[in-house]
CSV table of C-alpha atoms and ligand atoms in Angstrom, one decimal:
chain,number,residue,atom,x,y,z
A,79,MET,CA,177.7,149.5,-59.4
A,80,ALA,CA,175.6,151.0,-56.6
A,81,TYR,CA,174.1,148.2,-54.4
A,82,GLU,CA,170.6,148.5,-52.9
A,83,MET,CA,169.8,144.9,-51.9
A,84,ILE,CA,173.2,144.0,-50.5
A,85,LEU,CA,175.9,145.9,-48.5
A,86,LEU,CA,179.5,145.4,-49.6
A,87,GLU,CA,182.2,146.5,-47.2
A,88,ARG,CA,185.9,146.0,-47.4
A,89,ARG,CA,187.7,145.3,-44.1
A,90,GLY,CA,191.3,145.0,-44.9
A,91,GLY,CA,191.8,141.9,-47.1
A,92,VAL,CA,188.2,140.7,-46.4
A,93,ALA,CA,185.0,141.6,-48.3
A,94,LEU,CA,181.8,141.4,-46.2
A,95,ILE,CA,178.6,141.0,-48.2
A,96,THR,CA,175.4,141.4,-46.1
A,97,LEU,CA,172.1,140.5,-47.7
A,98,ASN,CA,169.9,143.5,-46.9
A,99,ARG,CA,166.2,142.9,-47.4
A,100,PRO,CA,165.3,142.2,-43.7
A,101,LYS,CA,161.6,142.9,-44.1
A,102,VAL,CA,161.2,139.9,-46.4
A,103,LEU,CA,163.8,137.7,-44.7
A,104,ASN,CA,166.3,138.5,-47.4
A,105,ALA,CA,164.2,136.9,-50.1
A,106,LEU,CA,166.5,136.6,-53.1
A,107,SER,CA,165.0,138.7,-55.8
A,108,HIS,CA,166.4,139.0,-59.3
A,109,GLN,CA,167.9,142.4,-58.4
A,110,THR,CA,169.5,140.9,-55.3
A,111,MET,CA,171.2,138.2,-57.3
A,112,THR,CA,172.1,140.7,-60.1
A,113,GLU,CA,173.9,142.7,-57.4
A,114,MET,CA,175.4,139.5,-55.9
A,115,ALA,CA,176.8,138.6,-59.3
A,116,ALA,CA,178.2,142.1,-59.8
A,117,ALA,CA,179.8,142.1,-56.3
A,118,THR,CA,181.4,138.7,-56.9
A,119,ALA,CA,182.9,140.0,-60.1
A,120,GLU,CA,184.1,143.2,-58.4
A,121,ILE,CA,185.7,141.1,-55.6
A,122,ASP,CA,187.4,138.7,-58.0
A,123,ALA,CA,188.9,141.7,-59.8
A,124,ASP,CA,190.1,143.3,-56.6
A,125,ASP,CA,193.7,142.3,-55.8
A,126,THR,CA,193.4,143.6,-52.2
A,127,ILE,CA,190.7,141.1,-51.3
A,128,GLY,CA,191.7,137.6,-50.2
A,129,CYS,CA,188.4,136.2,-48.8
A,130,VAL,CA,184.7,136.9,-48.7
A,131,VAL,CA,182.1,136.6,-45.9
A,132,LEU,CA,178.5,136.4,-47.0
A,133,THR,CA,175.9,136.9,-44.3
A,134,GLY,CA,172.3,138.0,-43.6
A,135,ASN,CA,170.8,139.0,-40.3
A,136,ASP,CA,170.0,137.3,-37.0
A,137,LYS,CA,166.6,136.1,-38.2
A,138,ALA,CA,167.4,135.1,-41.7
A,139,PHE,CA,170.4,134.4,-43.9
A,140,ALA,CA,167.8,134.1,-46.7
A,141,ALA,CA,164.3,132.5,-46.9
A,142,GLY,CA,164.7,131.5,-50.5
A,143,ALA,CA,164.2,132.9,-54.0
A,144,ASP,CA,161.6,135.7,-54.0
A,145,ILE,CA,158.3,133.8,-54.3
A,146,LYS,CA,156.3,137.0,-55.1
A,147,GLU,CA,158.5,137.5,-58.2
A,148,MET,CA,157.9,134.0,-59.5
A,149,ILE,CA,154.1,133.7,-59.2
A,150,GLU,CA,153.4,134.8,-62.7
A,151,LEU,CA,156.4,133.2,-64.4
A,152,GLY,CA,155.5,130.6,-67.1
A,153,PHE,CA,157.6,127.8,-68.3
A,154,VAL,CA,158.6,129.4,-71.6
A,155,ASP,CA,159.6,132.7,-69.9
A,156,ALA,CA,161.6,130.7,-67.3
A,157,TYR,CA,163.2,128.6,-70.1
A,158,PHE,CA,164.0,131.4,-72.6
A,159,GLY,CA,165.3,133.7,-69.8
A,160,ASP,CA,167.2,130.7,-68.2
A,161,HIS,CA,165.7,131.7,-64.9
A,162,LEU,CA,168.2,131.6,-62.0
A,163,ALA,CA,171.3,131.1,-64.3
A,164,LEU,CA,172.5,134.3,-62.9
A,165,TRP,CA,173.2,132.6,-59.6
A,166,ASP,CA,176.0,130.5,-61.3
A,167,ARG,CA,178.1,133.7,-61.4
A,168,VAL,CA,178.1,133.8,-57.6
A,169,ALA,CA,179.1,130.1,-57.4
A,170,ALA,CA,181.9,130.8,-59.8
A,171,CYS,CA,183.6,133.3,-57.5
A,172,ARG,CA,187.4,132.4,-57.5
A,173,LYS,CA,188.1,133.9,-54.0
A,174,PRO,CA,187.2,131.8,-51.0
A,175,MET,CA,183.7,132.6,-49.7
A,176,ILE,CA,182.4,131.8,-46.2
A,177,ALA,CA,178.7,131.7,-45.5
A,178,ALA,CA,177.9,133.0,-42.0
A,179,VAL,CA,174.4,131.7,-41.5
A,180,ALA,CA,172.0,132.8,-38.7
A,181,GLY,CA,168.3,132.0,-38.7
A,182,TYR,CA,166.6,130.7,-41.9
A,183,ALA,CA,168.6,129.4,-44.8
A,184,LEU,CA,165.7,128.0,-46.8
A,185,GLY,CA,165.3,127.1,-50.5
A,186,GLY,CA,167.5,129.4,-52.5
A,187,GLY,CA,169.0,130.6,-49.2
A,188,CYS,CA,170.2,127.2,-48.3
A,189,GLU,CA,171.4,126.8,-51.9
A,190,LEU,CA,173.3,130.2,-51.8
A,191,ALA,CA,175.0,129.1,-48.5
A,192,MET,CA,176.0,125.8,-50.2
A,193,MET,CA,177.6,127.8,-53.1
A,194,CYS,CA,180.1,129.2,-50.6
A,195,ASP,CA,183.2,127.2,-49.8
A,196,PHE,CA,182.1,126.4,-46.2
A,197,ILE,CA,179.3,127.3,-43.9
A,198,LEU,CA,179.7,128.6,-40.3
A,199,ALA,CA,176.3,128.5,-38.5
A,200,ALA,CA,174.9,130.3,-35.5
A,201,ASP,CA,173.1,128.1,-33.0
A,202,ASN,CA,169.7,129.4,-34.2
A,203,ALA,CA,170.4,128.5,-37.9
A,204,ARG,CA,167.8,126.4,-39.8
A,205,PHE,CA,168.4,124.8,-43.2
A,206,GLY,CA,165.9,123.4,-45.5
A,207,GLN,CA,164.6,122.9,-49.1
A,208,PRO,CA,160.9,123.7,-48.7
A,209,GLU,CA,160.1,124.2,-52.4
A,210,VAL,CA,158.0,121.1,-52.5
A,211,ALA,CA,155.5,122.7,-50.2
A,212,ILE,CA,154.9,125.4,-52.8
A,213,GLY,CA,154.6,123.0,-55.7
A,214,THR,CA,158.1,123.3,-57.1
A,215,MET,CA,161.6,122.1,-56.4
A,216,PRO,CA,165.1,123.3,-55.7
A,217,GLY,CA,166.3,125.3,-58.7
A,218,MET,CA,169.7,126.5,-57.8
A,219,GLY,CA,171.6,123.3,-57.0
A,220,GLY,CA,169.8,122.2,-53.8
A,221,SER,CA,169.1,118.7,-55.1
A,222,GLN,CA,172.7,118.3,-56.2
A,223,ARG,CA,174.8,120.2,-53.6
A,224,LEU,CA,172.8,119.0,-50.6
A,225,ALA,CA,173.2,115.4,-51.7
A,226,ARG,CA,176.9,115.9,-51.9
A,227,PHE,CA,177.1,117.6,-48.5
A,228,VAL,CA,174.8,115.3,-46.5
A,229,GLY,CA,174.4,112.1,-48.6
A,230,LYS,CA,171.4,110.7,-50.4
A,231,SER,CA,169.1,109.7,-47.5
A,232,LYS,CA,169.0,113.1,-45.7
A,233,ALA,CA,169.0,115.1,-48.9
A,234,MET,CA,166.1,113.1,-50.3
A,235,GLU,CA,164.1,113.4,-47.1
A,236,MET,CA,164.7,117.1,-46.9
A,237,CYS,CA,163.8,117.8,-50.5
A,238,LEU,CA,160.8,115.5,-50.5
A,239,THR,CA,159.3,116.7,-47.2
A,240,GLY,CA,160.7,120.2,-46.8
A,241,ARG,CA,161.8,119.3,-43.3
A,242,GLN,CA,164.2,121.8,-41.8
A,243,MET,CA,167.5,120.9,-40.0
A,244,ASP,CA,168.6,122.8,-37.0
A,245,ALA,CA,172.2,123.9,-36.6
A,246,ALA,CA,173.3,120.8,-34.5
A,247,GLU,CA,171.9,118.4,-37.0
A,248,ALA,CA,173.5,120.3,-39.9
A,249,GLU,CA,176.9,120.1,-38.1
A,250,ARG,CA,176.4,116.3,-37.5
A,251,ALA,CA,175.5,115.8,-41.1
A,252,GLY,CA,178.5,117.8,-42.4
A,253,LEU,CA,176.5,120.6,-44.0
A,254,VAL,CA,178.2,123.2,-41.8
A,255,SER,CA,181.8,123.2,-40.6
A,256,ARG,CA,181.1,124.7,-37.1
A,257,VAL,CA,178.2,126.0,-35.0
A,258,LEU,CA,178.8,129.1,-32.9
A,259,PRO,CA,176.8,131.1,-30.4
A,260,LEU,CA,174.8,133.8,-32.4
A,261,ALA,CA,176.9,136.7,-31.0
A,262,GLU,CA,180.1,135.0,-32.0
A,263,LEU,CA,179.1,134.1,-35.6
A,264,LEU,CA,180.1,137.2,-37.5
A,265,PRO,CA,183.3,138.0,-35.5
A,266,GLU,CA,184.5,134.4,-35.9
A,267,ALA,CA,183.6,134.4,-39.6
A,268,LEU,CA,185.6,137.6,-40.1
A,269,ARG,CA,188.5,136.3,-38.1
A,270,THR,CA,188.5,133.1,-40.2
A,271,ALA,CA,188.4,135.2,-43.4
A,272,GLU,CA,191.2,137.4,-42.2
A,273,LYS,CA,193.3,134.4,-41.5
A,274,ILE,CA,192.7,133.0,-45.1
A,275,ALA,CA,193.3,136.5,-46.6
A,276,SER,CA,196.6,136.7,-44.8
A,277,LEU,CA,197.9,133.5,-46.4
A,278,SER,CA,199.4,133.1,-49.8
A,279,ARG,CA,196.7,134.0,-52.3
A,280,PRO,CA,197.9,131.8,-55.1
A,281,ALA,CA,198.1,128.8,-52.7
A,282,VAL,CA,194.6,129.6,-51.3
A,283,MET,CA,193.0,129.9,-54.7
A,284,LEU,CA,194.7,126.7,-56.0
A,285,ILE,CA,193.5,124.8,-52.9
A,286,LYS,CA,189.9,126.0,-53.5
A,287,GLU,CA,190.1,124.7,-57.1
A,288,ALA,CA,191.6,121.4,-56.0
A,289,VAL,CA,189.0,120.7,-53.2
A,290,ASP,CA,186.2,121.6,-55.6
A,291,ARG,CA,187.6,119.0,-58.1
A,292,ALA,CA,186.8,116.3,-55.5
A,293,PHE,CA,183.1,116.8,-56.3
A,294,ASP,CA,183.1,116.6,-60.0
A,295,THR,CA,185.9,114.3,-61.1
A,296,PRO,CA,186.8,110.6,-60.6
A,297,LEU,CA,189.4,110.1,-57.9
A,298,ASP,CA,192.4,109.4,-60.2
A,299,VAL,CA,191.7,112.5,-62.3
A,300,GLY,CA,191.3,114.6,-59.1
A,301,ILE,CA,194.6,113.3,-57.7
A,302,ARG,CA,196.4,114.1,-60.9
A,303,PHE,CA,194.9,117.6,-61.0
A,304,GLU,CA,196.0,118.1,-57.3
A,305,ARG,CA,199.6,117.0,-58.1
A,306,ARG,CA,199.9,119.5,-61.0
A,307,VAL,CA,198.6,122.4,-59.0
A,308,PHE,CA,200.9,121.4,-56.2
A,309,HIS,CA,203.7,121.5,-58.7
A,310,ALA,CA,202.5,125.0,-59.8
A,311,THR,CA,202.9,126.3,-56.2
A,312,PHE,CA,206.7,125.9,-56.8
A,313,ALA,CA,206.5,128.7,-59.3
A,314,THR,CA,205.3,131.2,-56.7
A,315,GLU,CA,207.4,133.5,-54.6
A,316,ASP,CA,205.1,132.8,-51.7
A,317,ARG,CA,206.1,129.1,-51.6
A,318,LYS,CA,209.8,130.0,-51.4
A,319,GLU,CA,209.0,132.6,-48.7
A,320,GLY,CA,206.8,130.2,-46.7
A,321,MET,CA,209.3,127.4,-46.6
A,322,THR,CA,212.3,129.8,-45.9
A,323,ALA,CA,210.4,131.5,-43.1
A,324,PHE,CA,209.7,128.0,-41.5
A,325,VAL,CA,213.4,127.1,-41.6
A,326,GLU,CA,214.4,130.6,-40.3
A,327,LYS,CA,211.8,130.2,-37.5
A,328,ARG,CA,210.0,133.5,-38.4
A,329,PRO,CA,206.5,134.3,-39.7
A,330,PRO,CA,206.3,134.4,-43.5
A,331,VAL,CA,205.7,137.6,-45.3
A,332,PHE,CA,203.6,136.7,-48.3
A,333,CYS,CA,203.5,139.0,-51.4
A,334,HIS,CA,200.6,137.0,-53.0
A,335,ARG,CA,202.7,136.3,-56.1
B,691,LIG,N1,159.9,135.2,-51.0
B,691,LIG,C1,159.2,136.3,-50.9
B,691,LIG,N2,158.9,136.8,-49.7
B,691,LIG,C2,159.2,136.1,-48.6
B,691,LIG,C3,159.9,134.9,-48.7
B,691,LIG,C4,160.3,134.4,-50.0
B,691,LIG,N3,161.0,133.3,-50.2
B,691,LIG,N4,160.1,134.4,-47.4
B,691,LIG,C5,159.5,135.3,-46.6
B,691,LIG,N5,159.0,136.3,-47.3
B,691,LIG,C6,158.3,137.5,-46.8
B,691,LIG,C7,156.9,137.1,-46.3
B,691,LIG,O1,156.0,137.1,-47.4
B,691,LIG,C8,156.6,138.3,-45.4
B,691,LIG,O2,156.3,139.4,-46.1
B,691,LIG,P1,155.0,140.3,-45.7
B,691,LIG,O3,155.4,140.9,-44.3
B,691,LIG,O4,155.0,141.4,-46.8
B,691,LIG,O5,153.8,139.4,-45.7
B,691,LIG,C9,157.9,138.5,-44.7
B,691,LIG,O6,158.9,137.9,-45.6
B,691,LIG,C10,158.1,137.8,-43.4
B,691,LIG,O7,157.8,136.4,-43.5
B,691,LIG,P2,156.7,135.6,-42.6
B,691,LIG,O8,155.6,136.5,-42.1
B,691,LIG,O9,156.3,134.4,-43.4
B,691,LIG,O10,157.7,135.2,-41.4
B,691,LIG,P3,157.5,134.0,-40.4
B,691,LIG,O11,158.5,134.2,-39.3
B,691,LIG,O12,156.1,133.8,-40.0
B,691,LIG,O13,158.0,132.7,-41.3
B,691,LIG,C11,159.4,131.4,-42.8
B,691,LIG,C12,159.3,132.5,-41.7
B,691,LIG,C13,159.0,130.1,-42.2
B,691,LIG,C14,160.8,131.4,-43.3
B,691,LIG,C15,158.4,131.8,-43.9
B,691,LIG,O14,158.6,133.1,-44.3
B,691,LIG,C16,158.5,130.9,-45.2
B,691,LIG,O15,158.1,129.8,-45.2
B,691,LIG,N6,159.1,131.5,-46.3
B,691,LIG,C17,159.2,130.9,-47.5
B,691,LIG,C18,160.3,129.8,-47.5
B,691,LIG,C19,160.3,129.1,-48.9
B,691,LIG,O16,159.4,128.5,-49.3
B,691,LIG,N7,161.5,129.2,-49.6
B,691,LIG,C20,161.7,128.7,-50.9
B,691,LIG,C21,161.4,129.7,-52.0
B,691,LIG,S1,161.5,129.0,-53.6
B,691,LIG,C22,163.1,128.8,-54.0
B,691,LIG,O17,164.0,129.2,-53.2
B,691,LIG,C23,163.5,128.2,-55.3
B,691,LIG,C24,164.9,127.9,-55.5
B,691,LIG,O18,165.4,126.8,-55.4
B,691,LIG,C25,165.9,128.9,-55.9
């Protein structure tokens, strides 16, 4: 598929997706998310890719779903068309995805960042769920994922008032894993992604599945799931290679099998 609203580049084992509607602060139109879903599927099917970085520009990661597209939408159209269901296909990406967020990550922008596996933020990043100010509410997981990231009190305050968090507060609250100077954001996100892509792909993908289980299963079920996928790593060539390389005091050479 040819992409117009996003840029998709391959850099070795890393796919870099850049949201590319700078004039409207990367507002997430239907076409943008159609392209995001297609890019996600393309990356999942590409054996050469081990990790994804999703980013925007210095002013905006994304300022939300495209408000201009939604003005005339009625309930029945939204319901029959299952409006925004398309975004689930991005959240379902099986390869690790890092959000590199500078500037605004608001509404659907904050929700898209939270669909990634972790968020690296520039020091100018701002996160918020401002939908209440335009008479609606988060529609792509904000009320659910934000509460899981930062707890009820902060999530409730942000969704009920639309207040934005700056990068420092987002780091304190656990929404982002690290804050970096703006100029360092993308280089560090790409370095981190390269590191992940260089590791055993089966181990990385199983770990992603296991950590995600922590958020949708009771502890005992999650622990049992983890134990089984841990056992599964003993069926991979990479597990044998990793442990052998450790004992032989040399770097491992993973074949991703
Ligand atoms: N949808 C469509 N267009 C948007 C947009 C959005 N979410 N956010 C910004 N834009 C457009 C503006 O309309 C403007 O376009 P024009 O030049 O054609 O007028 C352009 O981007 C630049 O925006 P501003 O002039 O507003 O820039 P600013 O620096 O003054 O303000 C801002 C920045 C505070 C982020 C402001 O743009 C803003 O509040 N944007 C909307 C944020 C929002 O409400 N997001 C939630 C959307 S609903 C949603 O996401 C639902 C969901 O859960 C999925």
